[in-house]
């Protein structure tokens, strides 16, 4: 068939007398060539199709009026035909002699490209017992040091392996033949000297029995599996893309051997009980315990070949025998190899059933001290990893994350695993996990100045690379908790003032650690939770982030981009409380940054919000008409109702117990006296700077709150004004477009009394020219 446009040949196919051709729809002829190779010839005109069809029928001796040239074989008959070996067309094998080895090698190599010929050669080899004859020739060649014959035998045995036939593998890997097969594969023609695989398998590789195996069949199966695995992994070259499927049956052979070994061991309860008894026996010497742990590691690795239901039964058997208490003992040992093997076993158990591990540790907590709990042992191993790259710590961190992941926790009618386990984890384990973080971010007698959150005093920041890596892992786990644990981690962050401690790491010389600290804060802000937002504002916790941005200078790096993305998120999501805090306290330091519009955008958002608030206040006639105004009792009741509703929502989400006393609170009396002096000075200043009417008709007013609220204002019975009103003034003071200055007092019963006084017009006119106080500079 030729192209209409170029006249070039498009298709050339010989008409086969035995091929079934079929004419369809008067313009289409279809047929098959070889296996899974279908062809269709389409014609534009019926006349062209008829012409070719007549030629096909002429070759096959058929009437052109038929639509199919061959009678189709019934499917059942075809299956029977395929199942019947075509013994009449078996490949004739040369006689098994030294002089014929080259011919045999060429034959075996030539059939690999044809599935049908591979099948026929496999049948011939199987029927004539040919493999054992070849291996006898190998012994002869080796005795005669016939290098050429040995090279041919290498090609022959390698080719037989690539025939991918399980029945041939049974012969080749039998105890009688397998070492000779390995011997043939030592003589690769590409190597100057033969390999010594048999020497390794018989002398170097030693079979260790941690407990004597009495079942001879099991012993034979273990030996065979090891040797076949060695052939696949070490002796045979890595198959190319085209040879990838040639060894699929060999892989299956190993797979089913492992399944059989695991099943036989699992059924022998006496054997496993003895292994566990020796593993947990204090009198067992270290070498013996190391072998026992390595046995269990390999045992668990083999179990991955089991079907899901069989694997469930396997791990339940191990759990019933006491694998977890045994692991608790060996993970605390000094031997690094034993700890590494125990960690691998623990990872198999966690991946199989996190719930099983969680149930064990919660039961254990009722009987043991915190320091010997399994999860705390795991955390301590993570913290104490001596590997400079913390490879073991990374693995353990991943296992911990699986255990505390609510996504794989079960919730049933009788039991809520999530709440029970998280309560256990935060009560018994979280302090162990965060201990290195708190120890490396301790504040050395900090002194608070009048600015909220600013601290003078030295802080310890880890410069050791390995310590920095460990802290980064801990922060990654804590960040995961922020995303998935809601009120548990919220309580912990508030009680420990954890975010302030984490942000000390922004000073680290290791940028990756500073980024981890920033990521932790970014996840918190990403929740858009006003509870967190008020905590950040009261603690002035943006200061270390902004200082890091300013210290980074003009360097355009990942730290710069990550910090800007944090503020861009606040701008895009329009988080009003944080926007007001940032603009009021830090805008003067940030306004020079013009290569992004983020900070100008925050300023714009802030001013728009001020305008909206001003318009709302101006729309109230009573305020415009009267200089003095006492709030309506109903309005006060509505505000109180909103306040308590807000409290109820917070308590439903997180009940924050009284915060534990921190190191900085030891000097509370001195700090309180300084605070009172500052407050008195501020009150006298405020008397001189009374609120004034703005150009748009609104008023300015100021709330003051203490820096210590970051540590103490979250208790259930104490609320500050800042809890209702996002601060917008400098260093804890906020300017609002309202025409009032209010005093809110709390009675013992928790009721709120509000009284609003407005300054006289004369006082406003006197104070019109008074300039606002300057915003203090950022603390260094």
XYZ file of C-alpha atoms in Angstrom:
780
model
C 0.000 0.000 0.000
C 1.395 3.372 -1.056
C 0.778 6.970 0.054
C -1.496 8.964 -2.253
C 0.573 12.123 -1.709
C 4.205 10.965 -1.828
C 3.909 7.519 -3.358
C 6.004 6.078 -0.492
C 5.322 2.624 0.937
C 3.024 2.722 3.964
C 2.323 -0.952 4.625
C 3.643 -4.208 3.285
C 2.040 -7.408 4.573
C 2.291 -10.910 3.186
C -1.046 -12.737 2.768
C -0.834 -15.749 5.067
C -2.868 -18.813 3.981
C -3.789 -19.573 7.638
C -4.636 -16.061 8.822
C -8.294 -15.168 9.327
C -9.133 -12.021 7.339
C -12.480 -10.311 7.829
C -14.268 -7.756 5.631
C -16.419 -5.214 7.481
C -18.789 -2.475 6.228
C -17.652 -2.930 2.567
C -14.619 -0.635 3.079
C -12.655 -2.271 5.916
C -10.447 -5.388 6.128
C -9.112 -6.490 9.549
C -6.725 -9.281 10.605
C -4.106 -10.161 13.247
C -0.386 -10.744 12.928
C 1.678 -12.404 15.673
C 0.410 -11.999 19.249
C -1.643 -8.950 20.176
C -0.904 -7.216 16.882
C -4.099 -6.265 15.076
C -4.253 -4.503 11.734
C -7.073 -2.763 9.875
C -7.060 -1.620 6.246
C -9.588 1.105 5.435
C -10.583 2.134 1.872
C -12.174 5.308 0.648
C -13.990 3.478 -2.160
C -15.817 0.141 -2.043
C -14.209 -0.891 -5.343
C -10.696 -0.709 -3.858
C -11.738 -2.831 -0.898
C -13.320 -5.461 -3.177
C -10.166 -5.664 -5.292
C -7.888 -6.438 -2.316
C -10.456 -8.805 -0.832
C -10.537 -10.846 -4.032
C -6.743 -11.231 -3.975
C -6.839 -12.415 -0.351
C -9.565 -14.962 -1.142
C -7.645 -16.108 -4.202
C -4.518 -16.857 -2.123
C -6.537 -18.704 0.516
C -8.782 -20.456 -2.009
C -11.971 -18.900 -0.711
C -15.072 -17.499 -2.386
C -14.918 -13.649 -2.442
C -18.552 -13.549 -1.302
C -17.598 -14.682 2.233
C -16.897 -12.064 4.905
C -14.443 -14.204 6.937
C -11.782 -16.312 5.212
C -11.224 -18.758 8.112
C -13.724 -20.433 10.443
C -13.338 -18.993 13.972
C -12.146 -21.473 16.630
C -14.544 -21.973 19.508
C -13.174 -20.238 22.622
C -13.218 -23.357 24.767
C -11.466 -25.329 22.015
C -8.893 -22.567 21.675
C -8.170 -22.661 25.417
C -7.751 -26.435 25.271
C -5.467 -26.037 22.277
C -3.288 -23.538 24.155
C -3.105 -25.781 27.205
C -1.935 -28.761 25.144
C 1.846 -28.681 24.713
C 2.794 -28.857 21.089
C 5.079 -31.846 21.563
C 5.348 -32.412 17.834
C 7.131 -29.057 17.438
C 9.423 -29.183 20.494
C 12.867 -27.733 19.934
C 15.456 -30.421 19.278
C 18.231 -29.983 21.808
C 21.797 -30.820 20.829
C 23.360 -33.681 22.684
C 24.813 -32.629 26.035
C 28.524 -32.808 25.213
C 31.515 -30.538 25.645
C 31.792 -30.040 21.885
C 28.157 -28.888 21.674
C 28.279 -26.249 24.415
C 28.676 -23.351 21.972
C 25.709 -24.577 19.925
C 23.592 -24.962 23.072
C 24.545 -21.451 24.223
C 23.553 -19.958 20.838
C 20.240 -21.816 20.937
C 19.337 -20.631 24.461
C 20.294 -17.034 23.636
C 18.345 -16.995 20.371
C 14.979 -18.056 21.847
C 14.800 -15.257 24.460
C 13.213 -12.815 22.032
C 10.286 -15.120 21.165
C 7.738 -16.086 23.873
C 6.614 -19.152 21.904
C 10.140 -20.471 21.408
C 10.985 -19.787 25.076
C 8.030 -21.950 26.061
C 9.059 -24.770 23.717
C 12.655 -24.708 24.953
C 11.446 -24.803 28.581
C 9.372 -27.921 27.855
C 12.318 -29.597 26.137
C 14.678 -28.852 29.031
C 12.128 -30.132 31.537
C 11.251 -33.329 29.674
C 14.784 -34.513 29.047
C 16.300 -33.707 32.471
C 18.749 -31.552 30.538
C 19.739 -29.194 33.389
C 21.327 -31.908 35.533
C 23.318 -33.096 32.504
C 24.595 -29.548 31.943
C 25.676 -29.264 35.579
C 27.617 -32.532 35.260
C 29.400 -30.987 32.274
C 30.195 -27.957 34.474
C 32.002 -30.135 36.975
C 33.955 -31.741 34.116
C 34.927 -28.356 32.628
C 35.997 -27.032 36.012
C 38.132 -30.092 36.663
C 39.718 -29.723 33.218
C 39.995 -25.913 33.680
C 38.230 -25.544 30.341
C 37.704 -21.760 30.356
C 35.879 -21.645 27.025
C 33.426 -24.336 28.105
C 32.846 -22.567 31.446
C 32.068 -19.296 29.633
C 29.523 -21.104 27.438
C 27.938 -22.676 30.522
C 27.611 -19.194 32.079
C 25.628 -18.063 29.016
C 23.517 -21.235 29.040
C 22.573 -21.095 32.776
C 21.941 -17.356 32.637
C 19.704 -17.889 29.578
C 17.765 -20.676 31.329
C 17.126 -18.344 34.289
C 15.770 -15.759 31.822
C 13.319 -18.348 30.472
C 11.350 -17.369 33.606
C 9.938 -20.863 34.190
C 9.028 -21.928 37.742
C 9.353 -25.671 37.008
C 12.965 -25.145 35.887
C 13.685 -23.086 39.033
C 12.526 -25.973 41.215
C 15.221 -28.139 39.623
C 17.967 -25.500 39.561
C 17.449 -24.340 43.167
C 17.213 -27.788 44.734
C 19.870 -28.673 47.319
C 21.438 -31.008 44.746
C 21.910 -28.406 42.018
C 21.964 -24.866 43.424
C 25.668 -24.641 44.287
C 26.614 -25.866 40.772
C 24.265 -23.225 39.305
C 26.079 -20.592 41.395
C 29.387 -22.058 40.178
C 28.361 -21.691 36.510
C 27.463 -18.046 37.157
C 30.951 -17.348 38.521
C 32.497 -17.607 35.034
C 31.264 -14.424 33.401
C 33.225 -13.962 30.118
C 33.356 -10.216 30.800
C 35.479 -10.771 33.936
C 39.193 -11.377 33.882
C 38.978 -13.604 36.956
C 35.979 -15.649 38.082
C 34.073 -14.546 41.179
C 34.102 -16.652 44.342
C 30.385 -16.781 45.121
C 30.395 -20.404 46.336
C 33.177 -19.645 48.786
C 31.164 -16.763 50.203
C 27.971 -18.813 50.538
C 29.646 -21.816 52.164
C 32.363 -20.202 54.312
C 31.742 -16.500 54.844
C 27.945 -16.467 55.190
C 27.005 -18.192 58.422
C 23.518 -19.395 59.305
C 22.704 -18.197 62.827
C 20.037 -19.959 64.811
C 18.986 -17.758 67.731
C 16.875 -20.708 68.868
C 17.610 -24.141 67.332
C 15.184 -24.950 64.481
C 14.167 -28.568 64.629
C 12.010 -28.600 61.491
C 14.310 -29.780 58.673
C 11.926 -28.567 55.969
C 11.950 -25.057 57.478
C 15.763 -25.055 57.630
C 16.003 -26.133 53.982
C 13.536 -23.424 52.922
C 15.518 -20.720 54.766
C 18.798 -21.828 53.134
C 17.223 -21.954 49.680
C 15.622 -18.506 50.013
C 18.886 -16.906 51.099
C 20.831 -18.418 48.205
C 18.235 -17.569 45.556
C 18.040 -14.008 46.898
C 21.832 -13.853 46.622
C 21.659 -15.009 42.979
C 19.096 -12.334 42.150
C 20.688 -9.448 44.056
C 24.407 -10.126 43.688
C 25.225 -12.536 40.883
C 22.827 -11.653 38.085
C 23.406 -8.287 36.419
C 20.730 -5.651 36.772
C 18.224 -6.386 34.003
C 17.755 -3.805 31.280
C 14.392 -2.258 30.464
C 13.777 -5.008 27.928
C 14.793 -7.788 30.332
C 12.827 -6.471 33.314
C 10.091 -9.090 33.070
C 12.487 -11.971 32.417
C 13.029 -12.524 36.147
C 9.483 -11.894 37.390
C 9.009 -15.583 38.180
C 12.278 -15.602 40.127
C 10.953 -12.711 42.238
C 7.712 -14.616 42.800
C 9.690 -17.726 43.781
C 11.469 -15.765 46.525
C 8.223 -14.079 47.581
C 6.325 -17.329 48.141
C 9.284 -18.871 49.929
C 9.212 -15.996 52.440
C 5.468 -16.397 52.935
C 5.990 -20.084 53.685
C 8.811 -19.373 56.152
C 6.757 -16.795 58.092
C 3.749 -19.109 58.219
C 5.813 -22.039 59.490
C 7.487 -19.931 62.194
C 4.216 -18.334 63.228
C 2.605 -21.740 63.701
C 5.433 -22.876 65.960
C 4.313 -21.156 69.187
C 6.938 -22.915 71.268
C 9.716 -21.428 69.131
C 8.405 -17.829 69.324
C 7.696 -18.064 73.055
C 11.290 -19.150 73.653
C 12.597 -16.242 71.563
C 10.571 -13.710 73.570
C 11.587 -15.264 76.854
C 15.279 -14.914 76.025
C 14.821 -11.414 74.612
C 13.337 -10.067 77.852
C 15.498 -12.122 80.217
C 17.942 -9.847 82.074
C 20.536 -12.620 82.176
C 20.721 -12.816 78.345
C 24.104 -11.516 77.209
C 24.327 -8.578 74.788
C 25.510 -10.608 71.790
C 22.646 -13.055 72.133
C 20.121 -10.225 72.540
C 21.506 -8.513 69.430
C 20.954 -11.709 67.420
C 17.418 -12.075 68.783
C 16.511 -8.505 67.835
C 18.002 -8.928 64.354
C 15.975 -12.128 63.963
C 12.761 -10.284 64.777
C 13.696 -7.473 62.412
C 14.116 -9.930 59.525
C 11.007 -11.822 60.632
C 8.933 -8.614 60.427
C 10.486 -7.749 57.048
C 9.440 -11.160 55.700
C 5.926 -10.564 57.028
C 5.435 -7.761 54.513
C 5.000 -10.485 51.874
C 1.866 -11.803 53.598
C -1.663 -11.081 52.464
C -3.423 -8.414 54.588
C -5.487 -10.856 56.624
C -2.447 -13.072 57.282
C -0.352 -10.044 58.204
C -3.026 -9.007 60.730
C -2.844 -12.442 62.346
C 0.970 -12.264 62.369
C 1.197 -8.942 64.219
C -1.572 -9.929 66.627
C 0.470 -13.046 67.478
C 3.515 -10.860 68.185
C 1.424 -8.466 70.282
C 0.002 -11.319 72.351
C 3.490 -12.664 72.951
C 4.618 -9.245 74.266
C 6.568 -7.583 71.470
C 5.942 -4.022 72.743
C 7.227 -4.546 76.317
C 10.237 -6.314 74.833
C 10.914 -3.390 72.510
C 10.681 -0.994 75.449
C 13.577 -2.853 77.074
C 15.858 -3.140 74.041
C 15.269 0.447 72.812
C 16.802 1.696 76.050
C 19.998 -0.324 75.609
C 23.367 1.260 74.856
C 24.106 -0.940 71.826
C 23.501 1.174 68.717
C 22.856 -1.838 66.478
C 20.241 -3.207 68.856
C 18.512 0.180 69.121
C 18.494 0.590 65.339
C 16.993 -2.885 64.817
C 14.408 -2.249 67.569
C 13.447 1.013 65.874
C 12.873 -0.834 62.605
C 10.647 -3.384 64.361
C 8.739 -0.563 66.076
C 8.209 1.108 62.702
C 6.640 -2.094 61.320
C 4.252 -2.191 64.281
C 3.282 1.482 64.000
C 2.681 1.217 60.271
C 0.592 -1.905 60.801
C -1.591 -0.642 63.664
C -1.011 2.725 65.367
C -4.087 2.017 67.516
C -2.500 -1.125 68.942
C 0.575 0.852 70.031
C -1.541 3.691 71.463
C -3.673 1.259 73.458
C -0.551 -0.341 74.940
C 1.027 2.942 76.057
C -2.199 4.201 77.655
C -2.537 0.976 79.640
C 1.127 1.218 80.548
C 0.661 4.773 81.878
C -1.602 3.459 84.627
C 1.155 1.206 85.961
C 4.472 2.938 85.194
C 6.248 6.240 85.737
C 6.395 8.756 82.913
C 10.116 8.307 82.308
C 9.788 4.619 81.355
C 6.740 4.921 79.108
C 7.341 3.502 75.628
C 6.590 6.785 73.845
C 8.898 8.695 76.195
C 11.614 6.108 75.527
C 11.098 6.746 71.798
C 11.273 10.540 72.321
C 14.452 10.211 74.369
C 16.024 8.068 71.656
C 15.153 10.784 69.155
C 16.668 13.489 71.366
C 19.814 11.477 72.138
C 20.565 10.319 68.576
C 24.343 10.465 68.124
C 24.240 10.379 64.322
C 25.476 13.775 63.022
C 22.739 13.690 60.372
C 20.110 12.490 62.891
C 18.954 9.673 60.612
C 17.449 7.718 63.494
C 15.811 10.823 64.938
C 14.118 11.577 61.625
C 12.725 8.033 61.489
C 11.450 8.234 65.076
C 9.912 11.646 64.486
C 7.926 10.192 61.584
C 6.683 7.376 63.837
C 5.647 9.850 66.548
C 3.752 11.892 64.000
C 1.881 8.760 62.898
C 0.972 7.983 66.499
C -0.379 11.476 67.262
C -2.157 11.895 63.929
C -5.921 12.173 64.603
C -6.629 10.982 61.065
C -5.810 7.381 61.991
C -7.493 7.432 65.397
C -10.688 5.470 65.864
C -13.908 6.834 67.309
C -16.511 4.326 68.428
C -19.675 4.500 70.505
C -17.917 3.242 73.622
C -14.543 4.819 73.226
C -13.044 7.942 71.745
C -9.417 7.132 71.076
C -8.552 10.631 69.914
C -9.466 12.483 73.106
C -8.111 9.766 75.400
C -4.762 9.461 73.692
C -4.199 13.186 73.190
C -4.989 13.817 76.854
C -2.443 11.131 77.729
C 0.167 12.534 75.327
C -0.081 16.135 76.530
C -0.106 15.090 80.204
C 2.729 12.571 80.102
C 4.850 13.089 76.983
C 4.735 16.652 75.669
C 7.066 17.993 78.366
C 9.672 15.397 77.353
C 9.368 16.376 73.683
C 9.711 20.124 74.297
C 12.437 19.889 76.966
C 15.342 20.496 74.509
C 13.470 23.411 72.953
C 12.775 25.086 76.297
C 16.310 24.404 77.522
C 17.880 26.008 74.451
C 15.628 29.063 74.470
C 15.826 29.924 78.168
C 15.935 33.591 79.054
C 18.681 34.647 81.417
C 16.812 36.821 83.958
C 15.012 38.991 81.419
C 14.070 42.490 82.410
C 10.968 44.018 80.949
C 11.007 47.631 79.979
C 7.971 49.806 79.494
C 7.413 48.479 75.979
C 5.210 45.426 75.763
C 7.115 42.269 74.943
C 10.505 43.896 74.618
C 13.132 42.087 76.651
C 16.608 43.115 77.661
C 18.940 40.345 78.725
C 20.902 37.595 77.094
C 19.179 34.635 75.460
C 20.700 31.285 74.645
C 20.378 30.392 70.988
C 21.813 27.088 69.751
C 24.662 27.432 67.303
C 25.591 23.745 67.328
C 24.486 22.232 64.018
C 23.303 18.931 65.471
C 21.301 20.706 68.192
C 19.792 22.994 65.564
C 18.735 19.960 63.529
C 17.108 18.391 66.570
C 15.208 21.583 67.394
C 14.055 21.762 63.776
C 12.608 18.232 64.085
C 10.835 19.130 67.326
C 9.407 22.278 65.731
C 8.190 20.275 62.760
C 6.304 17.981 65.134
C 4.875 20.934 67.097
C 3.775 22.578 63.855
C 1.952 19.361 62.989
C 0.256 19.534 66.405
C -0.899 23.116 65.764
C -2.562 21.983 62.549
C -4.248 18.880 63.946
C -4.713 19.116 67.728
C -6.705 22.366 68.206
C -7.320 23.023 71.896
C -4.731 20.610 73.356
C -1.805 22.386 71.722
C -3.481 25.774 72.242
C -3.550 25.226 76.008
C 0.063 24.113 75.967
C 1.267 27.111 73.930
C -0.540 29.553 76.227
C 0.559 27.922 79.471
C 4.210 27.637 78.497
C 4.310 30.899 76.506
C 5.748 28.577 73.866
C 5.593 30.872 70.854
C 7.781 33.474 72.581
C 10.366 30.795 73.297
C 10.219 29.468 69.755
C 10.709 32.934 68.254
C 14.009 33.279 70.112
C 15.264 30.849 67.447
C 14.781 33.605 64.849
C 18.222 34.755 66.064
C 19.876 31.457 65.129
C 22.749 31.557 62.685
C 21.194 28.481 61.027
C 18.644 29.850 58.593
C 16.785 26.534 58.391
C 16.078 26.731 62.132
C 14.870 30.333 61.894
C 12.562 29.229 59.080
C 11.202 26.393 61.241
C 10.398 28.884 64.002
C 8.731 31.174 61.476
C 6.751 28.263 60.017
C 5.455 27.467 63.500
C 4.137 31.022 63.887
C 2.758 30.985 60.345
C 0.673 27.879 61.094
C -0.716 29.544 64.209
C -1.685 32.693 62.312
C -3.027 30.563 59.456
C -5.720 29.238 61.789
C -7.163 32.800 62.007
C -8.078 32.135 65.613
C -8.665 35.344 67.614
C -7.583 33.516 70.757
C -4.115 33.094 69.257
C -4.209 36.596 67.760
C -4.789 38.226 71.162
C -1.980 36.129 72.618
C 0.399 37.347 69.878
C -0.654 40.980 70.345
C -0.342 40.959 74.127
C 3.081 39.377 73.935
C 4.256 41.710 71.150
C 5.420 38.555 69.358
C 5.806 40.170 65.944
C 8.869 42.019 67.189
C 11.419 39.175 66.741
C 9.998 38.459 63.275
C 10.281 42.070 62.170
C 13.746 42.365 63.691
C 14.791 39.305 61.672
C 13.395 40.930 58.513
C 15.281 44.167 59.173
C 18.494 42.329 60.115
C 18.281 40.347 56.876
C 18.726 43.673 55.081
C 18.505 43.696 51.310
C 19.273 39.999 50.909
C 16.593 38.412 48.734
C 16.497 34.918 50.215
C 14.064 32.344 51.554
C 13.876 33.969 54.992
C 12.959 37.302 53.422
C 10.251 35.724 51.245
C 8.804 33.660 54.095
C 8.457 36.661 56.419
C 6.844 38.775 53.710
C 4.456 35.909 52.896
C 3.391 35.890 56.560
C 2.413 39.561 56.432
C 0.880 39.155 52.986
C -1.384 36.435 54.384
C -2.543 38.799 57.138
C -3.257 41.473 54.521
C -5.094 39.189 52.087
C -7.156 37.512 54.797
C -7.822 40.930 56.377
C -7.113 39.868 59.969
C -8.079 43.190 61.522
C -6.671 42.741 65.014
C -3.200 41.812 63.717
C -3.294 44.476 61.012
C -4.002 47.208 63.567
C -1.262 45.940 65.881
C 1.355 45.785 63.113
C 0.565 49.221 61.672
C 0.393 50.964 65.058
C 3.597 49.462 66.422
C 5.865 48.706 63.478
C 4.838 50.653 60.389
C 7.529 53.318 60.746
C 10.166 50.577 60.620
C 8.542 48.889 57.635
C 7.403 51.796 55.464
C 10.791 51.986 53.734
C 10.254 48.470 52.285
C 8.829 49.276 48.863
C 9.895 46.344 46.673
C 6.616 44.718 47.741
C 3.336 46.463 48.430
C 2.508 44.272 51.441
C 3.139 46.816 54.182
C 1.548 49.696 52.324
C -1.391 47.386 51.735
C -1.618 46.722 55.480
C -1.588 50.467 56.130
C -4.361 50.953 53.576
C -6.464 48.186 55.158
C -5.933 49.752 58.574
C -6.980 53.240 57.418
C -10.027 51.852 55.621
C -11.101 50.135 58.816
C -10.588 53.351 60.783
C -12.738 55.234 58.293
C -15.495 52.636 58.556
C -15.471 52.820 62.326
C -15.513 56.611 62.189
C -18.486 56.618 59.823
C -20.381 54.277 62.122
C -19.799 56.546 65.094
C -20.724 59.668 63.161
C -23.995 58.062 62.122
C -25.197 57.883 65.751
C -27.343 61.051 66.357
C -27.063 60.947 70.140
C -23.317 61.262 69.999
C -23.463 64.187 67.602
C -26.077 66.032 69.624
C -24.778 65.532 73.139
C -21.466 66.218 74.798
C -22.317 63.934 77.732
C -23.836 60.536 77.242
C -24.569 57.690 79.628
C -24.895 54.381 77.819
C -28.347 52.918 77.666
C -28.784 49.981 80.067
C -29.979 47.771 77.218
C -26.883 48.538 75.172
C -24.724 47.673 78.142
C -26.570 44.391 78.594
C -26.081 43.570 74.912
C -22.337 44.226 75.190
C -22.109 42.068 78.284
C -24.003 39.318 76.506
C -21.565 39.493 73.583
C -18.652 39.383 76.043
C -19.900 36.253 77.784
C -20.898 34.600 74.521
C -17.339 35.141 73.380
C -16.103 33.593 76.629
C -18.318 30.568 76.133
C -17.057 30.079 72.592
C -13.469 30.248 73.795
C -14.145 27.862 76.657
C -15.847 25.433 74.292
C -12.766 25.488 72.163
C -10.024 25.605 74.795
C -10.193 25.678 78.545
C -6.996 27.365 79.635
C -5.979 26.570 83.219
C -3.972 29.096 85.236
C -0.552 29.454 83.707
C 2.357 27.958 85.523
C 4.722 30.468 86.954
C 7.609 31.195 84.661
C 11.103 32.244 85.473
C 10.337 35.848 84.600
C 7.551 35.977 87.177
C 9.926 35.472 90.126
C 10.629 39.220 90.095
C 6.958 40.092 89.868
C 6.847 42.590 92.838
C 9.652 44.701 91.356
C 8.063 44.557 87.936
C 4.709 45.509 89.427
C 6.194 48.596 91.164
C 7.797 49.655 87.888
C 4.501 49.098 86.143
C 2.581 51.239 88.660
C 5.138 54.049 88.317
C 4.792 53.886 84.553
C 1.015 53.878 84.867
C 0.981 56.950 87.124
C 3.273 58.810 84.753
C 1.041 57.846 81.865
C -2.115 58.981 83.674
C -0.590 62.386 84.360
C 0.414 62.608 80.731
C -3.092 61.620 79.595
C -4.567 64.421 81.706
C -2.577 66.851 79.596
C -3.377 65.030 76.335
C -7.140 64.692 76.544
C -8.966 63.097 73.624
C -9.569 65.465 70.738
C -12.059 65.562 67.911
C -10.555 64.443 64.611
C -10.961 66.136 61.266
C -13.694 63.719 60.251
C -15.761 64.307 63.331
C -14.632 61.320 65.423
C -12.646 61.169 68.617
C -9.452 59.472 69.756
C -9.091 57.456 72.949
C -6.508 55.223 74.566
C -6.580 51.884 76.356
C -3.576 50.726 78.368
C -2.649 47.163 79.183
C 0.277 45.443 80.784
C 2.961 43.445 79.072
C 2.519 40.747 81.643
C -0.844 39.899 80.103
C 1.046 37.764 77.640
C 1.731 35.396 80.460
C -1.209 35.844 82.741
C -4.237 37.253 81.010
C -5.607 33.999 79.760
C -7.050 32.719 83.014
C -10.755 32.009 83.024
C -11.678 34.705 85.542
C -9.586 37.641 84.335
C -10.228 39.552 81.135
C -8.596 42.740 79.961
C -10.085 45.367 77.726
C -7.714 44.256 75.020
C -9.526 40.934 74.918
C -12.531 42.747 73.452
C -10.785 45.486 71.554
C -7.746 44.767 69.370
C -4.995 47.123 70.501
C -3.938 49.609 67.917
C -1.768 52.013 69.816
C 1.962 52.078 70.248
C 3.393 49.612 72.747
C 0.165 48.486 74.197
C -1.916 51.647 73.714
C -4.558 51.806 71.031
C -6.119 54.764 69.283
C -9.759 54.366 68.301
C -12.083 56.681 66.387
C -14.572 56.889 69.204
C -15.561 59.887 71.270
C -15.119 58.281 74.636
C -12.592 57.117 77.187
C -14.007 54.267 79.222
C -13.230 52.583 82.460
C -14.279 48.962 82.856
C -14.225 47.482 86.312
C -14.910 43.937 87.374
C -16.887 43.115 90.489
C -16.463 39.943 92.509
C -19.529 38.494 90.873
C -18.061 39.094 87.424
C -20.600 41.801 86.419
C -19.426 44.715 84.286
C -20.321 48.366 84.912
C -19.655 50.854 82.149
C -19.570 54.618 82.530
C -18.799 56.989 79.676
C -17.804 60.631 80.066
C -17.086 63.002 77.249
C -14.738 65.940 77.577
C -16.176 69.422 77.303
C -15.944 71.330 74.034
C -13.684 73.889 75.656
C -11.155 71.223 76.623
C -11.193 69.877 73.077
C -10.486 73.305 71.592
C -7.614 73.828 74.032
C -6.041 70.515 73.077
C -6.477 70.793 69.277
C -2.857 71.768 68.722
C -1.384 69.120 71.002
C 0.802 66.723 68.980
C 0.461 62.983 69.578
C 3.169 61.165 71.489
C 5.932 59.581 69.429
C 5.941 55.817 69.013
C 8.891 54.223 70.796
C 11.419 52.502 68.558
C 11.566 48.726 68.291
C 13.460 46.978 71.047
C 16.681 45.465 69.872
